[in-house]
Amino acid sequence: ESYEEKYAEGAIDLPDDLYAVTAIGTEHMWAGGYFGAIYRTTDGGKSWRKLNSLTDQSIYDIDFADEKNGWAVGRRGFVIHTTDGGDTWEPQVIPRKPAQHLFAITAIDSNTAWAVGDWGGRYFTADAGKTWQDRSFLLTEDHPSFKYLSDDELEAFERGDKLYDDIFLNDVFFVDQKLGWMAGEYGHIYRTEDGGETWARGQIVGTVSFDEIVFPQGEKKVPKERWEQIFAATKVLEQKPYLRIELEGLITAKELRERGDTFLADERADEIQKFLENEGINQDRIKIKNATPLDQEGVDMKAFADRKLSPVPALRIQVIETPFLFDVKFKDPDNGLIAGLGGVLLRSSDGGRTWNYLPSGSKQALFSGVFAESNLVVVGEKGVRRISDDDGATFSRLGDEDGK
C-alpha cells in the first residue's frame, strides 16, 4: 500500500478517534483526529469525506477562517494549511526546536492565526502561515521557578538562550481581530485587547478560604483542639483536587525576642504540612511560603522578620486556584465559558477579567462547552452532557447521559 493510497480520500473511517471539529455556517464542517485523519462535510453533516492530510501525526485541533482557508495542528508541533477547503494541504514550520505539541489553533481571518501548546507555546502568523512568530512564555529572573534552574540552564540563560515556561496552553479563542483569550493548566487564563501584543492574567474568584491556625505561645506542635479545623480543611481539599495551598508560619514579637530568629514560624508550617500529608493530601499541592533563608548573606533579616510578625502565634493558609482547563469560548466580548478537569466549569461576564465557578454537578472531566442560544451546554469524559437554561445557575443531564 502506497503512502498516497494509505491517506487517500474516502468515506468516514469509524475507528478514527476525532479530537476536534469546526464549522463555517451550517453546511461546511471539518473534523480532525488520530493518525492525521481529517473529514469534511459540505451538506451539514449528512455525508462526510476523508481528506488527504499527508500526515500520520495526530491532529489535536482544526479551524477555518472561511470555507477555503484553514489550519490543523497537532503532535510534535506540526502545522498544515489549506486554501481550498481541505482538498490540498501544505505543511508549515513553527520556529521552535525541539518541536512541542500544539493543542489548539484559532483562525482569525485568512491571514491571521494563533496556535498554542506545550511548554508555554504561543505562536502567531499574520501572513497565512508563511512565517510564524514564537511568542511563547519564557522564564525570567523574577519567575518563581527561576531559582530552581540547573547550572546548565543558568549558563544557557546567561548566553541569552530562551528558557520556556513549563505550562500547557490547551485552547485559544478570538471574537475579533483584537479581543482573545487563552486557557491551560494550573488555572492559567489570559486575555488580550490588542491582538496579542500584550496579555493579562485572568482571575479565578475562589469560593474556599481557611482560618488561621493558632498555636500556643512558643510551641510548634499542632494543638489538639485545632485538629478538627485541619480535618475539615482536608475534606475540602479532597473534594476539590484543583486547589493548592500555601502555608506561612507566623510568630509574635515575644517569640522573636526569645528565639532571636524566625525558624519557629517555619517549624509550624512544617508541622501542618506533615499533618495534611498524613491525611492524604499530596505534597505537590502544598507549598511553604516565605521560609527563613538558610543563606542570609545580603538579606535584610530585620525586614524579613517584621513580615513574619503576628499578634498571635499562628499559621496562615492561602488557597491557590489551579484547575486544569481544556476549552475556552466566548459568545460576545463579555460572556465567556471555560471547561476543565474534575467537572470544573468557569463563567465570565466581564470579558475574561474575572471568572466564577459554576455548579456543573459532575466530577468527570469537561472537555468542551458552548453557548447554544440561551443555553449553556458542556460535554466531557464518559459521555457527560450537561445543559443549563438559567445562565449556569443550575445544570441538568442532557439525554441518556451515564456520567457522574
Tab-separated table of C-alpha atoms in Angstrom:
chain	number	residue	atom	x	y	z
A	1	GLU	CA	0.000	0.000	0.000
A	2	SER	CA	1.493	3.331	-1.069
A	3	TYR	CA	1.593	6.437	1.111
A	4	GLU	CA	-0.920	8.117	-1.193
A	5	GLU	CA	-3.261	5.104	-1.004
A	6	LYS	CA	-2.922	4.930	2.764
A	7	TYR	CA	-4.147	8.519	3.160
A	8	ALA	CA	-6.463	8.633	0.148
A	9	GLU	CA	-9.824	10.342	0.249
A	10	GLY	CA	-12.771	8.182	1.175
A	11	ALA	CA	-15.788	7.624	3.352
A	12	ILE	CA	-15.512	8.172	7.079
A	13	ASP	CA	-13.360	5.528	8.785
A	14	LEU	CA	-15.162	4.675	12.008
A	15	PRO	CA	-12.110	3.512	14.037
A	16	ASP	CA	-10.583	7.001	13.829
A	17	ASP	CA	-10.618	8.937	17.117
A	18	LEU	CA	-11.643	12.522	16.366
A	19	TYR	CA	-10.379	15.275	18.675
A	20	ALA	CA	-11.639	18.485	17.073
A	21	VAL	CA	-14.388	19.890	14.885
A	22	THR	CA	-15.041	23.313	13.365
A	23	ALA	CA	-17.764	24.805	11.206
A	24	ILE	CA	-18.355	27.704	8.838
A	25	GLY	CA	-22.069	28.349	8.613
A	26	THR	CA	-24.450	25.408	8.781
A	27	GLU	CA	-23.171	23.364	5.834
A	28	HIS	CA	-19.353	23.322	5.914
A	29	MET	CA	-17.638	21.406	8.737
A	30	TRP	CA	-14.275	19.725	9.271
A	31	ALA	CA	-13.171	17.197	11.903
A	32	GLY	CA	-9.635	16.087	12.738
A	33	GLY	CA	-8.086	13.387	14.866
A	34	TYR	CA	-5.897	10.334	15.221
A	35	PHE	CA	-3.217	9.435	12.669
A	36	GLY	CA	-3.783	12.535	10.555
A	37	ALA	CA	-7.483	11.922	9.991
A	38	ILE	CA	-9.392	14.892	8.537
A	39	TYR	CA	-13.026	14.702	7.411
A	40	ARG	CA	-15.193	17.271	5.640
A	41	THR	CA	-18.905	17.724	5.078
A	42	THR	CA	-20.493	20.309	2.794
A	43	ASP	CA	-24.099	19.296	3.449
A	44	GLY	CA	-24.440	19.955	7.154
A	45	GLY	CA	-23.180	16.515	8.221
A	46	LYS	CA	-25.393	14.302	6.065
A	47	SER	CA	-22.268	12.903	4.376
A	48	TRP	CA	-18.566	13.055	5.232
A	49	ARG	CA	-15.453	12.510	3.141
A	50	LYS	CA	-11.982	11.676	4.409
A	51	LEU	CA	-9.384	14.121	3.078
A	52	ASN	CA	-5.726	13.569	2.287
A	53	SER	CA	-3.754	15.353	5.021
A	54	LEU	CA	-0.497	13.623	4.031
A	55	THR	CA	0.481	13.172	7.682
A	56	ASP	CA	0.265	10.402	10.256
A	57	GLN	CA	0.576	12.821	13.190
A	58	SER	CA	-2.459	13.134	15.451
A	59	ILE	CA	-4.450	16.291	14.797
A	60	TYR	CA	-5.461	17.976	18.044
A	61	ASP	CA	-7.294	20.976	16.611
A	62	ILE	CA	-8.594	22.355	13.336
A	63	ASP	CA	-10.065	25.751	12.478
A	64	PHE	CA	-11.172	27.648	9.393
A	65	ALA	CA	-11.458	31.376	8.730
A	66	ASP	CA	-13.885	30.818	5.845
A	67	GLU	CA	-14.919	27.997	3.517
A	68	LYS	CA	-11.471	27.864	1.901
A	69	ASN	CA	-8.762	28.916	4.365
A	70	GLY	CA	-7.878	26.880	7.431
A	71	TRP	CA	-5.236	25.215	9.574
A	72	ALA	CA	-4.797	21.984	11.512
A	73	VAL	CA	-2.233	21.486	14.297
A	74	GLY	CA	-1.131	18.637	16.484
A	75	ARG	CA	1.508	16.288	17.750
A	76	ARG	CA	5.176	17.310	17.746
A	77	GLY	CA	4.380	20.822	16.633
A	78	PHE	CA	3.164	20.074	13.145
A	79	VAL	CA	1.016	22.607	11.252
A	80	ILE	CA	-0.758	22.147	7.935
A	81	HIS	CA	-2.626	24.810	5.963
A	82	THR	CA	-5.200	24.791	3.177
A	83	THR	CA	-6.558	27.450	0.834
A	84	ASP	CA	-9.082	25.226	-0.961
A	85	GLY	CA	-11.271	23.931	1.824
A	86	GLY	CA	-9.064	20.938	2.567
A	87	ASP	CA	-8.680	19.439	-0.898
A	88	THR	CA	-4.937	20.019	-0.544
A	89	TRP	CA	-2.759	20.751	2.492
A	90	GLU	CA	0.700	22.263	2.817
A	91	PRO	CA	2.987	21.853	5.846
A	92	GLN	CA	4.164	24.967	7.705
A	93	VAL	CA	7.021	25.455	10.149
A	94	ILE	CA	6.829	26.645	13.748
A	95	PRO	CA	10.178	28.254	14.789
A	96	ARG	CA	10.738	26.089	17.872
A	97	LYS	CA	13.350	23.384	18.458
A	98	PRO	CA	12.747	20.824	19.709
A	99	ALA	CA	9.173	20.880	18.462
A	100	GLN	CA	6.428	20.828	21.096
A	101	HIS	CA	2.859	19.594	20.809
A	102	LEU	CA	0.278	22.110	19.593
A	103	PHE	CA	-3.130	21.697	21.223
A	104	ALA	CA	-5.222	24.476	19.676
A	105	ILE	CA	-5.431	26.965	16.841
A	106	THR	CA	-7.806	29.803	16.037
A	107	ALA	CA	-8.093	31.245	12.527
A	108	ILE	CA	-8.994	34.912	12.905
A	109	ASP	CA	-9.022	35.558	9.155
A	110	SER	CA	-7.385	34.043	6.076
A	111	ASN	CA	-4.010	35.532	7.017
A	112	THR	CA	-4.094	35.705	10.823
A	113	ALA	CA	-3.981	32.838	13.311
A	114	TRP	CA	-2.813	31.921	16.809
A	115	ALA	CA	-1.657	28.471	17.931
A	116	VAL	CA	-0.906	27.334	21.489
A	117	GLY	CA	0.559	24.237	23.086
A	118	ASP	CA	3.058	22.612	25.403
A	119	TRP	CA	5.879	24.353	27.285
A	120	GLY	CA	4.301	27.799	27.155
A	121	GLY	CA	3.865	27.658	23.396
A	122	ARG	CA	2.221	30.697	21.775
A	123	TYR	CA	2.669	31.252	18.046
A	124	PHE	CA	1.303	33.908	15.707
A	125	THR	CA	1.095	34.422	11.969
A	126	ALA	CA	-0.122	37.432	10.001
A	127	ASP	CA	0.832	36.135	6.532
A	128	ALA	CA	-1.236	32.947	6.246
A	129	GLY	CA	1.492	30.920	7.893
A	130	LYS	CA	4.366	31.708	5.556
A	131	THR	CA	6.113	32.755	8.755
A	132	TRP	CA	5.198	32.049	12.371
A	133	GLN	CA	6.396	34.174	15.280
A	134	ASP	CA	7.370	32.444	18.523
A	135	ARG	CA	5.697	34.395	21.351
A	136	SER	CA	5.939	31.655	23.944
A	137	PHE	CA	6.047	32.249	27.690
A	138	LEU	CA	9.661	32.438	28.833
A	139	LEU	CA	11.391	32.083	32.181
A	140	THR	CA	12.740	35.384	33.508
A	141	GLU	CA	14.726	36.198	36.630
A	142	ASP	CA	11.575	37.213	38.509
A	143	HIS	CA	9.789	33.933	37.699
A	144	PRO	CA	9.114	31.726	40.782
A	145	SER	CA	10.805	28.757	39.076
A	146	PHE	CA	13.984	30.643	38.185
A	147	LYS	CA	15.708	29.739	41.476
A	148	TYR	CA	15.277	26.031	40.679
A	149	LEU	CA	17.162	26.140	37.371
A	150	SER	CA	20.109	23.778	36.984
A	151	ASP	CA	23.631	25.048	36.416
A	152	ASP	CA	23.361	24.153	32.722
A	153	GLU	CA	20.087	26.047	32.421
A	154	LEU	CA	21.558	29.079	34.169
A	155	GLU	CA	24.513	29.033	31.777
A	156	ALA	CA	22.097	28.864	28.837
A	157	PHE	CA	20.165	31.805	30.271
A	158	GLU	CA	23.377	33.839	30.615
A	159	ARG	CA	24.158	33.090	26.968
A	160	GLY	CA	20.815	34.584	26.006
A	161	ASP	CA	19.149	31.267	25.124
A	162	LYS	CA	15.382	31.069	25.531
A	163	LEU	CA	14.148	29.079	28.526
A	164	TYR	CA	10.487	28.184	28.114
A	165	ASP	CA	7.922	28.142	30.909
A	166	ASP	CA	6.618	24.657	31.739
A	167	ILE	CA	2.873	25.211	31.284
A	168	PHE	CA	0.321	23.629	28.973
A	169	LEU	CA	-1.854	26.027	26.995
A	170	ASN	CA	-4.812	23.985	25.811
A	171	ASP	CA	-7.017	26.452	23.965
A	172	VAL	CA	-7.110	29.876	22.321
A	173	PHE	CA	-10.162	31.814	21.139
A	174	PHE	CA	-10.720	35.228	19.490
A	175	VAL	CA	-14.024	37.010	18.881
A	176	ASP	CA	-12.427	39.584	16.553
A	177	GLN	CA	-9.018	40.860	15.457
A	178	LYS	CA	-8.203	42.357	18.863
A	179	LEU	CA	-10.003	40.500	21.629
A	180	GLY	CA	-8.889	36.988	22.557
A	181	TRP	CA	-8.269	34.518	25.377
A	182	MET	CA	-6.108	31.501	26.222
A	183	ALA	CA	-6.586	28.799	28.869
A	184	GLY	CA	-4.455	25.935	30.158
A	185	GLU	CA	-3.198	24.038	33.163
A	186	TYR	CA	-2.853	25.346	36.741
A	187	GLY	CA	-5.627	27.891	36.204
A	188	HIS	CA	-3.719	29.834	33.553
A	189	ILE	CA	-6.169	32.174	31.815
A	190	TYR	CA	-5.008	35.103	29.694
A	191	ARG	CA	-6.806	37.937	27.925
A	192	THR	CA	-5.688	40.329	25.185
A	193	GLU	CA	-7.310	43.511	23.908
A	194	ASP	CA	-4.658	44.376	21.326
A	195	GLY	CA	-4.480	41.340	19.082
A	196	GLY	CA	-1.962	39.521	21.257
A	197	GLU	CA	0.668	42.236	21.604
A	198	THR	CA	0.090	42.049	25.378
A	199	TRP	CA	-1.700	39.506	27.570
A	200	ALA	CA	-3.150	39.992	31.062
A	201	ARG	CA	-3.851	37.196	33.529
A	202	GLY	CA	-7.498	36.452	34.310
A	203	GLN	CA	-8.503	35.917	37.935
A	204	ILE	CA	-10.467	32.925	39.205
A	205	VAL	CA	-12.720	34.012	42.074
A	206	GLY	CA	-12.273	31.403	44.778
A	207	THR	CA	-15.042	30.038	46.971
A	208	VAL	CA	-12.785	28.457	49.620
A	209	SER	CA	-10.807	30.079	52.428
A	210	PHE	CA	-9.361	28.744	55.680
A	211	ASP	CA	-8.982	30.468	59.033
A	212	GLU	CA	-5.570	30.873	60.593
A	213	ILE	CA	-4.450	28.055	62.868
A	214	VAL	CA	-3.459	29.448	66.258
A	215	PHE	CA	-0.635	27.835	68.266
A	216	PRO	CA	0.248	28.054	71.952
A	217	GLN	CA	2.956	30.618	72.686
A	218	GLY	CA	6.401	29.205	71.946
A	219	GLU	CA	5.066	25.876	70.575
A	220	LYS	CA	5.357	24.276	67.145
A	221	LYS	CA	3.200	21.204	67.741
A	222	VAL	CA	-0.348	21.373	66.393
A	223	PRO	CA	-2.652	21.779	69.432
A	224	LYS	CA	-5.231	19.012	69.727
A	225	GLU	CA	-8.100	21.496	69.845
A	226	ARG	CA	-7.123	22.546	66.275
A	227	TRP	CA	-7.227	19.039	64.793
A	228	GLU	CA	-10.881	19.287	63.736
A	229	GLN	CA	-10.106	22.537	61.937
A	230	ILE	CA	-7.417	20.758	59.912
A	231	PHE	CA	-9.607	17.699	59.278
A	232	ALA	CA	-12.284	19.998	57.837
A	233	ALA	CA	-9.736	21.673	55.574
A	234	THR	CA	-8.533	18.252	54.427
A	235	LYS	CA	-12.050	17.229	53.379
A	236	VAL	CA	-12.403	20.374	51.275
A	237	LEU	CA	-9.042	19.750	49.596
A	238	GLU	CA	-10.030	16.148	48.863
A	239	GLN	CA	-13.284	17.286	47.237
A	240	LYS	CA	-11.559	19.991	45.176
A	241	PRO	CA	-8.318	18.492	43.819
A	242	TYR	CA	-7.659	21.617	41.739
A	243	LEU	CA	-6.903	23.643	44.875
A	244	ARG	CA	-3.377	24.125	46.173
A	245	ILE	CA	-2.355	25.844	49.377
A	246	GLU	CA	0.489	27.988	50.630
A	247	LEU	CA	1.414	27.764	54.321
A	248	GLU	CA	3.061	30.693	56.049
A	249	GLY	CA	4.152	30.381	59.656
A	250	LEU	CA	3.910	33.491	61.861
A	251	ILE	CA	5.454	34.387	65.227
A	252	THR	CA	4.872	37.005	67.891
A	253	ALA	CA	7.285	39.763	68.840
A	254	LYS	CA	7.863	37.993	72.173
A	255	GLU	CA	8.825	34.743	70.417
A	256	LEU	CA	11.173	36.621	68.117
A	257	ARG	CA	12.898	38.288	71.079
A	258	GLU	CA	13.274	34.978	72.962
A	259	ARG	CA	14.410	32.919	69.946
A	260	GLY	CA	16.384	35.554	68.079
A	261	ASP	CA	15.282	34.160	64.696
A	262	THR	CA	12.173	33.197	62.690
A	263	PHE	CA	12.704	29.446	62.371
A	264	LEU	CA	9.835	28.708	64.778
A	265	ALA	CA	7.450	30.077	62.128
A	266	ASP	CA	8.867	27.631	59.575
A	267	GLU	CA	8.585	24.739	62.043
A	268	ARG	CA	4.879	25.482	62.435
A	269	ALA	CA	4.422	25.355	58.668
A	270	ASP	CA	6.359	22.066	58.540
A	271	GLU	CA	4.094	20.556	61.207
A	272	ILE	CA	0.909	21.485	59.343
A	273	GLN	CA	2.339	20.152	56.076
A	274	LYS	CA	3.130	16.786	57.727
A	275	PHE	CA	-0.357	16.709	59.242
A	276	LEU	CA	-2.002	17.281	55.844
A	277	GLU	CA	0.217	14.743	54.101
A	278	ASN	CA	-0.641	12.137	56.745
A	279	GLU	CA	-4.301	12.803	55.914
A	280	GLY	CA	-3.644	12.039	52.243
A	281	ILE	CA	-3.003	15.454	50.695
A	282	ASN	CA	-0.199	15.165	48.125
A	283	GLN	CA	2.890	17.227	48.949
A	284	ASP	CA	2.819	18.690	45.419
A	285	ARG	CA	-0.287	20.645	46.449
A	286	ILE	CA	1.395	22.211	49.483
A	287	LYS	CA	3.969	24.989	49.449
A	288	ILE	CA	5.646	26.708	52.375
A	289	LYS	CA	5.679	30.436	51.759
A	290	ASN	CA	8.351	32.921	52.899
A	291	ALA	CA	10.516	30.341	54.643
A	292	THR	CA	13.533	31.689	56.528
A	293	PRO	CA	16.504	31.732	54.114
A	294	LEU	CA	19.365	29.460	55.107
A	295	ASP	CA	21.843	31.652	53.248
A	296	GLN	CA	21.213	35.048	54.782
A	297	GLU	CA	24.065	36.908	53.154
A	298	GLY	CA	22.730	40.113	51.629
A	299	VAL	CA	19.263	39.588	53.155
A	300	ASP	CA	17.769	42.273	55.386
A	301	MET	CA	16.750	39.864	58.141
A	302	LYS	CA	15.162	42.580	60.266
A	303	ALA	CA	12.785	43.477	57.457
A	304	PHE	CA	12.176	39.781	56.806
A	305	ALA	CA	11.376	39.127	60.482
A	306	ASP	CA	8.982	42.080	60.562
A	307	ARG	CA	6.942	40.422	57.791
A	308	LYS	CA	6.634	37.252	59.903
A	309	LEU	CA	5.214	39.016	62.972
A	310	SER	CA	1.662	38.448	64.161
A	311	PRO	CA	-0.301	39.452	67.282
A	312	VAL	CA	-0.775	35.728	67.990
A	313	PRO	CA	1.387	32.686	67.138
A	314	ALA	CA	-0.308	31.278	64.054
A	315	LEU	CA	-0.166	29.761	60.608
A	316	ARG	CA	-1.793	31.422	57.607
A	317	ILE	CA	-3.262	29.271	54.811
A	318	GLN	CA	-3.669	30.797	51.371
A	319	VAL	CA	-5.756	28.946	48.785
A	320	ILE	CA	-4.457	28.927	45.200
A	321	GLU	CA	-6.880	28.146	42.359
A	322	THR	CA	-5.134	25.786	39.888
A	323	PRO	CA	-7.738	23.908	37.806
A	324	PHE	CA	-6.621	22.157	34.626
A	325	LEU	CA	-8.546	23.934	31.859
A	326	PHE	CA	-9.283	22.478	28.427
A	327	ASP	CA	-11.567	24.800	26.492
A	328	VAL	CA	-12.456	28.497	26.327
A	329	LYS	CA	-15.378	30.004	24.391
A	330	PHE	CA	-16.997	33.471	24.223
A	331	LYS	CA	-20.354	34.286	22.687
A	332	ASP	CA	-19.575	38.038	22.657
A	333	PRO	CA	-16.857	40.332	24.067
A	334	ASP	CA	-18.197	39.961	27.627
A	335	ASN	CA	-19.578	36.451	28.173
A	336	GLY	CA	-17.215	33.502	28.330
A	337	LEU	CA	-17.188	29.836	29.395
A	338	ILE	CA	-14.254	27.578	30.332
A	339	ALA	CA	-14.433	23.794	30.861
A	340	GLY	CA	-11.881	21.755	32.787
A	341	LEU	CA	-10.778	18.672	34.679
A	342	GLY	CA	-12.841	17.305	37.551
A	343	GLY	CA	-16.101	18.896	36.429
A	344	VAL	CA	-14.697	22.418	36.660
A	345	LEU	CA	-16.760	24.995	34.828
A	346	LEU	CA	-15.983	28.729	34.870
A	347	ARG	CA	-18.090	31.656	33.698
A	348	SER	CA	-17.080	35.260	32.994
A	349	SER	CA	-19.355	38.213	32.332
A	350	ASP	CA	-16.669	40.909	32.257
A	351	GLY	CA	-14.667	39.887	29.202
A	352	GLY	CA	-12.489	37.342	30.997
A	353	ARG	CA	-11.062	39.623	33.657
A	354	THR	CA	-12.640	37.540	36.429
A	355	TRP	CA	-14.077	34.012	36.442
A	356	ASN	CA	-16.567	32.332	38.772
A	357	TYR	CA	-17.191	28.629	39.330
A	358	LEU	CA	-20.462	27.151	38.064
A	359	PRO	CA	-22.114	24.080	39.652
A	360	SER	CA	-21.712	21.557	36.807
A	361	GLY	CA	-22.774	18.693	39.076
A	362	SER	CA	-20.071	16.453	37.613
A	363	LYS	CA	-16.711	15.139	38.831
A	364	GLN	CA	-15.784	13.941	35.342
A	365	ALA	CA	-13.551	15.998	33.081
A	366	LEU	CA	-15.424	18.544	30.973
A	367	PHE	CA	-13.631	18.915	27.653
A	368	SER	CA	-15.747	21.481	25.844
A	369	GLY	CA	-18.565	23.973	26.328
A	370	VAL	CA	-20.682	26.123	24.056
A	371	PHE	CA	-23.266	28.897	24.173
A	372	ALA	CA	-26.349	27.464	22.457
A	373	GLU	CA	-28.661	30.477	22.098
A	374	SER	CA	-29.996	30.985	25.652
A	375	ASN	CA	-28.486	27.736	26.980
A	376	LEU	CA	-25.059	26.598	28.136
A	377	VAL	CA	-24.040	23.094	27.031
A	378	VAL	CA	-20.926	21.187	28.198
A	379	VAL	CA	-19.641	17.724	27.314
A	380	GLY	CA	-16.881	15.556	28.699
A	381	GLU	CA	-15.480	12.303	29.977
A	382	LYS	CA	-17.569	9.092	29.910
A	383	GLY	CA	-20.369	10.683	27.955
A	384	VAL	CA	-21.065	13.546	30.352
A	385	ARG	CA	-23.508	16.040	28.821
A	386	ARG	CA	-24.962	18.884	30.867
A	387	ILE	CA	-27.237	21.784	29.962
A	388	SER	CA	-28.217	24.977	31.756
A	389	ASP	CA	-31.145	27.222	30.811
A	390	ASP	CA	-30.583	29.724	33.640
A	391	ASP	CA	-27.164	31.136	32.700
A	392	GLY	CA	-25.255	28.499	34.664
A	393	ALA	CA	-27.071	28.733	37.996
A	394	THR	CA	-28.079	25.064	37.650
A	395	PHE	CA	-27.246	22.228	35.260
A	396	SER	CA	-29.194	19.098	34.369
A	397	ARG	CA	-28.261	15.944	32.498
A	398	LEU	CA	-28.770	16.013	28.757
A	399	GLY	CA	-30.286	12.961	27.064
A	400	ASP	CA	-29.315	9.471	28.290
A	401	GLU	CA	-26.048	10.554	29.898
A	402	ASP	CA	-24.483	7.972	32.227
A	403	GLY	CA	-21.554	10.039	33.614
A	404	LYS	CA	-21.443	11.195	37.226
